[in-house]
Coordinates of C-alpha atoms in Angstrom, one line a residue:
X1 CA 7.6 9.3 19.0
X2 CA 6.1 11.6 16.4
X3 CA 5.2 10.2 13.1
X4 CA 6.8 11.1 9.8
X5 CA 4.0 13.3 8.7
X6 CA 3.9 15.2 12.0
X7 CA 7.5 16.5 11.7
X8 CA 6.6 19.2 9.2
X9 CA 3.7 20.3 7.0
X10 CA 4.2 18.2 3.9
X11 CA 2.8 19.0 0.5
X12 CA -0.1 17.1 -1.1
X13 CA 1.3 14.1 -3.1
X14 CA -1.9 12.5 -4.3
X15 CA -5.2 14.4 -4.9
X16 CA -8.5 12.9 -5.9
X17 CA -11.5 15.0 -6.8
X18 CA -14.8 13.4 -7.7
X19 CA -13.0 10.2 -8.9
X20 CA -15.5 7.9 -10.6
X21 CA -15.4 4.6 -12.4
X22 CA -18.0 2.6 -14.2
X23 CA -17.5 -0.8 -15.8
X24 CA -19.7 -1.7 -18.8
X25 CA -20.0 -4.6 -21.3
X26 CA -22.1 -4.8 -24.4
X27 CA -25.5 -6.2 -23.6
X28 CA -25.0 -5.9 -19.8
X29 CA -26.0 -3.2 -17.3
X30 CA -23.3 -0.7 -16.4
X31 CA -21.8 -1.2 -13.0
X32 CA -20.7 1.9 -11.1
X33 CA -17.7 0.9 -9.0
X34 CA -16.6 4.3 -7.6
X35 CA -18.7 7.4 -7.1
X36 CA -17.3 10.8 -6.3
X37 CA -14.2 10.0 -4.3
X38 CA -12.4 13.1 -2.8
X39 CA -9.1 12.5 -1.0
X40 CA -5.8 14.2 -0.5
X41 CA -2.7 12.2 0.6
X42 CA 0.3 14.1 1.9
X43 CA 3.9 13.4 1.0
X44 CA 5.4 10.6 3.1
X45 CA 2.0 9.8 4.6
X46 CA 0.8 6.2 5.2
X47 CA -2.9 5.9 4.3
X48 CA -5.0 2.7 4.4
X49 CA -8.0 2.3 2.2
X50 CA -10.4 0.0 4.3
X51 CA -13.6 -1.5 3.0
X52 CA -15.5 -4.7 2.3
X53 CA -14.2 -7.0 -0.4
X54 CA -15.3 -6.0 -3.9
X55 CA -16.2 -2.5 -3.0
X56 CA -13.7 -0.8 -5.4
X57 CA -10.6 -0.2 -3.3
X58 CA -8.3 -2.0 -5.7
X59 CA -9.9 -0.2 -8.6
X60 CA -9.2 3.1 -7.0
X61 CA -5.6 2.1 -6.4
X62 CA -5.2 1.0 -10.0
X63 CA -6.6 4.4 -11.2
X64 CA -4.0 6.2 -9.0
X65 CA -1.3 4.0 -10.5
X66 CA -2.4 4.6 -14.1
X67 CA -3.5 1.0 -14.7
X68 CA -7.2 1.9 -15.0
X69 CA -8.7 4.9 -16.7
X70 CA -10.8 7.4 -14.8
X71 CA -14.4 8.0 -16.0
X72 CA -15.1 11.1 -14.1
X73 CA -13.4 13.6 -11.8
X74 CA -9.6 13.9 -11.5
X75 CA -6.6 12.1 -9.9
X76 CA -3.4 14.1 -9.8
X77 CA 0.1 13.3 -8.5
X78 CA 2.2 16.3 -7.6
X79 CA -0.5 18.4 -9.3
X80 CA -0.2 16.6 -12.6
X81 CA -3.1 14.4 -13.9
X82 CA -2.4 10.6 -13.9
X83 CA -2.1 9.6 -17.6
X84 CA -0.7 6.1 -17.2
X85 CA 1.9 4.1 -15.3
X86 CA 5.0 5.9 -14.1
X87 CA 8.3 4.4 -12.7
X88 CA 8.1 6.9 -9.8
X89 CA 5.0 5.1 -8.6
X90 CA 5.4 1.4 -7.9
X91 CA 2.8 -1.3 -7.2
X92 CA 3.1 -4.3 -4.8
X93 CA 0.4 -6.9 -5.4
X94 CA -1.1 -9.7 -3.3
X95 CA 0.3 -12.2 -5.7
X96 CA 4.1 -12.7 -5.6
X97 CA 5.0 -10.6 -8.7
X98 CA 8.6 -11.8 -8.9
X99 CA 10.4 -13.7 -11.6
X100 CA 10.7 -17.4 -10.7
X101 CA 13.7 -17.9 -12.9
X102 CA 15.7 -15.2 -11.2
X103 CA 17.5 -15.2 -7.8
X104 CA 16.6 -12.9 -5.0
X105 CA 19.5 -10.7 -5.9
X106 CA 18.6 -10.5 -9.6
X107 CA 14.9 -9.9 -8.9
X108 CA 15.7 -6.9 -6.6
X109 CA 18.2 -5.5 -9.1
X110 CA 15.9 -6.0 -12.1
X111 CA 14.8 -2.4 -12.3
X112 CA 18.3 -1.0 -12.0
X113 CA 19.3 -1.3 -15.7
X114 CA 21.4 1.7 -16.7
X115 CA 23.2 1.9 -13.4
X116 CA 26.8 0.9 -13.1
X117 CA 27.6 -2.5 -11.6
X118 CA 28.8 -0.9 -8.5
X119 CA 25.6 1.1 -8.1
X120 CA 23.4 -1.9 -8.7
X121 CA 25.4 -3.9 -6.2
X122 CA 25.2 -1.2 -3.5
X123 CA 21.4 -0.7 -4.0
X124 CA 20.6 -4.4 -4.1
X125 CA 22.7 -5.0 -1.0
X126 CA 21.0 -2.2 0.9
X127 CA 17.5 -3.5 0.2
X128 CA 18.3 -7.1 0.8
X129 CA 19.6 -6.1 4.3
X130 CA 16.6 -3.7 4.8
X131 CA 14.1 -6.6 4.4
X132 CA 16.2 -9.1 6.2
X133 CA 17.1 -11.5 3.4
X134 CA 20.9 -11.7 4.0
X135 CA 22.1 -15.2 3.2
X136 CA 19.3 -15.7 0.6
X137 CA 20.8 -13.6 -2.2
X138 CA 21.3 -16.5 -4.6
X139 CA 18.1 -18.4 -3.6
X140 CA 15.3 -18.8 -6.1
X141 CA 11.6 -18.1 -5.4
X142 CA 10.8 -21.8 -5.2
X143 CA 13.2 -22.0 -2.2
X144 CA 11.5 -19.2 -0.3
X145 CA 8.5 -19.0 2.0
X146 CA 5.5 -16.8 1.1
X147 CA 6.6 -14.1 3.5
X148 CA 10.1 -14.1 2.0
X149 CA 8.8 -13.9 -1.5
X150 CA 6.7 -10.8 -0.6
X151 CA 9.8 -9.2 1.0
X152 CA 11.6 -9.7 -2.3
X153 CA 8.7 -7.9 -4.0
X154 CA 8.8 -5.0 -1.5
X155 CA 12.6 -4.7 -1.8
X156 CA 12.4 -4.7 -5.6
X157 CA 9.8 -2.0 -5.5
X158 CA 11.9 0.2 -3.2
X159 CA 15.1 -0.4 -5.1
X160 CA 13.9 1.9 -8.0
X161 CA 13.4 4.7 -5.4
X162 CA 9.7 5.5 -6.1
X163 CA 7.9 8.4 -4.7
X164 CA 4.8 6.4 -4.0
X165 CA 4.2 2.8 -3.0
X166 CA 0.8 1.4 -3.9
X167 CA 0.1 -1.8 -2.0
X168 CA -2.9 -4.0 -2.8
X169 CA -3.5 -6.4 0.1
X170 CA 0.1 -7.5 -0.1
X171 CA -0.1 -9.7 3.0
X172 CA -3.5 -11.2 2.3
X173 CA -2.3 -14.6 1.2
X174 CA 0.0 -15.1 4.2
X175 CA -0.6 -16.8 7.6
X176 CA -1.4 -14.6 10.6
X177 CA 2.0 -14.7 12.3
X178 CA 3.8 -13.8 9.0
X179 CA 1.4 -11.0 8.4
X180 CA 2.1 -9.5 11.9
X181 CA 5.9 -9.7 11.3
X182 CA 5.7 -8.1 7.8
X183 CA 3.4 -5.3 9.0
X184 CA 6.0 -4.4 11.7
X185 CA 8.8 -4.6 9.2
X186 CA 6.9 -2.5 6.7
X187 CA 6.4 0.3 9.3
X188 CA 10.1 0.3 10.0
X189 CA 10.9 0.5 6.3
X190 CA 8.4 3.3 5.7
X191 CA 9.8 5.4 8.6
X192 CA 13.3 4.9 7.3
X193 CA 12.7 5.4 3.6
X194 CA 10.0 8.1 3.9
X195 CA 7.8 7.0 1.0
X196 CA 4.2 7.9 0.5
X197 CA 2.1 4.6 0.9
X198 CA -1.4 3.9 -0.2
X199 CA -2.4 0.5 1.3
X200 CA -5.6 -1.4 0.4
X201 CA -7.0 -3.8 3.0
X202 CA -10.2 -5.3 4.2
X203 CA -8.6 -6.3 7.5
X204 CA -9.5 -3.9 10.4
X205 CA -6.6 -4.9 12.6
X206 CA -4.2 -4.4 9.7
X207 CA -5.5 -0.9 9.1
X208 CA -5.3 -0.1 12.8
X209 CA -1.7 -1.3 13.0
X210 CA -0.4 0.5 9.9
X211 CA -2.3 3.6 8.9
X212 CA -1.7 7.2 10.0
X213 CA -5.2 7.7 8.5
X214 CA -7.7 5.1 7.6
X215 CA -10.1 5.9 4.8
X216 CA -13.3 3.8 5.4
X217 CA -15.1 3.1 2.2
X218 CA -18.7 2.0 1.6
X219 CA -19.9 -1.0 -0.3
X220 CA -20.1 -0.6 -4.1
X221 CA -20.4 1.9 -5.5
X222 CA -17.6 2.9 -3.2
X223 CA -17.7 6.3 -1.5
X224 CA -15.7 7.6 1.4
X225 CA -17.8 7.0 4.5
X226 CA -15.4 8.6 6.9
X227 CA -11.6 9.2 7.5
X228 CA -10.3 8.1 10.9
X229 CA -7.1 9.9 12.0
X230 CA -4.7 7.6 13.8
X231 CA -1.7 9.8 13.7
X232 CA -1.8 10.2 17.4
X233 CA -1.3 6.5 17.9
X234 CA 2.5 6.1 18.2
X235 CA 4.6 3.5 16.3
X236 CA 5.3 0.7 17.0
X237 CA 1.7 0.2 18.0
X238 CA 0.9 -1.9 21.1
X239 CA -2.1 -4.0 20.1
X240 CA -3.0 -4.6 23.7
X241 CA -3.1 -0.9 24.7
X242 CA -6.3 0.8 25.5
X243 CA -5.7 3.4 22.8
X244 CA -5.2 0.8 20.1
X245 CA -8.3 -1.1 21.1
X246 CA -10.3 2.1 21.1
X247 CA -9.1 2.9 17.6
X248 CA -9.8 -0.6 16.3
X249 CA -13.3 -0.6 17.8
X250 CA -13.9 2.8 16.1
X251 CA -13.1 1.2 12.8
X252 CA -15.3 -1.8 13.5
X253 CA -18.1 0.6 14.3
X254 CA -17.5 2.6 11.1
X255 CA -17.5 -0.6 9.1
X256 CA -20.8 -1.7 10.7
X257 CA -19.3 -4.8 12.3
X258 CA -19.9 -5.9 15.8
X259 CA -16.9 -6.5 18.1
X260 CA -18.9 -9.2 19.8
X261 CA -19.3 -12.7 18.4

């Protein structure tokens, strides 16, 4: 099956040119976190940012989302410079960024103020079903597993119909089986909803399972070492296939990690 981005020639959604970030504090040496990042992300594309912990991946994502200022170069969305947060671009964090005093239903419908009751009901129902939380509509976060909480976060992000979904290691705090299930579910959601996704991870298997392209970043200050095109690897991806293993081993090699222990 052909991937979303292969069905047509999509326009560029996110464009980074020479993106740079330096953190400084009075009396301390400046720390260059990002150095000259150039990257284009196509509309509806799923791109993983892969690199060692602390290399600056999350900082780059925060800059794209408008949460962090840019110190050099440019980052543009649809040709317009990023000036700050925008409701068309939604963030999903590793921590469960949902309201503990609200039910699943109310969390997912939270961003739908201004819609009619009928519209809010229809949208909330759609995304509850999409992430497989039927029967838990009136449950509170304390009654949910970690994976279920993260599905609430994904559903709430999608409910406001964003153009871009920024995901910062959203499954990092979950057990391995839950991570596998949520990765599979995320791919199904992405293919159905046709969103642009920028996904930060330091997990090579996760990047191999999810990304159409994987941007391999160096240690700090982060630069792009290489971009590995996995668009020829069909979804759903068979982790036991020779093609998958070859792609994963390529990423291990680019990260400078041995596949032998």
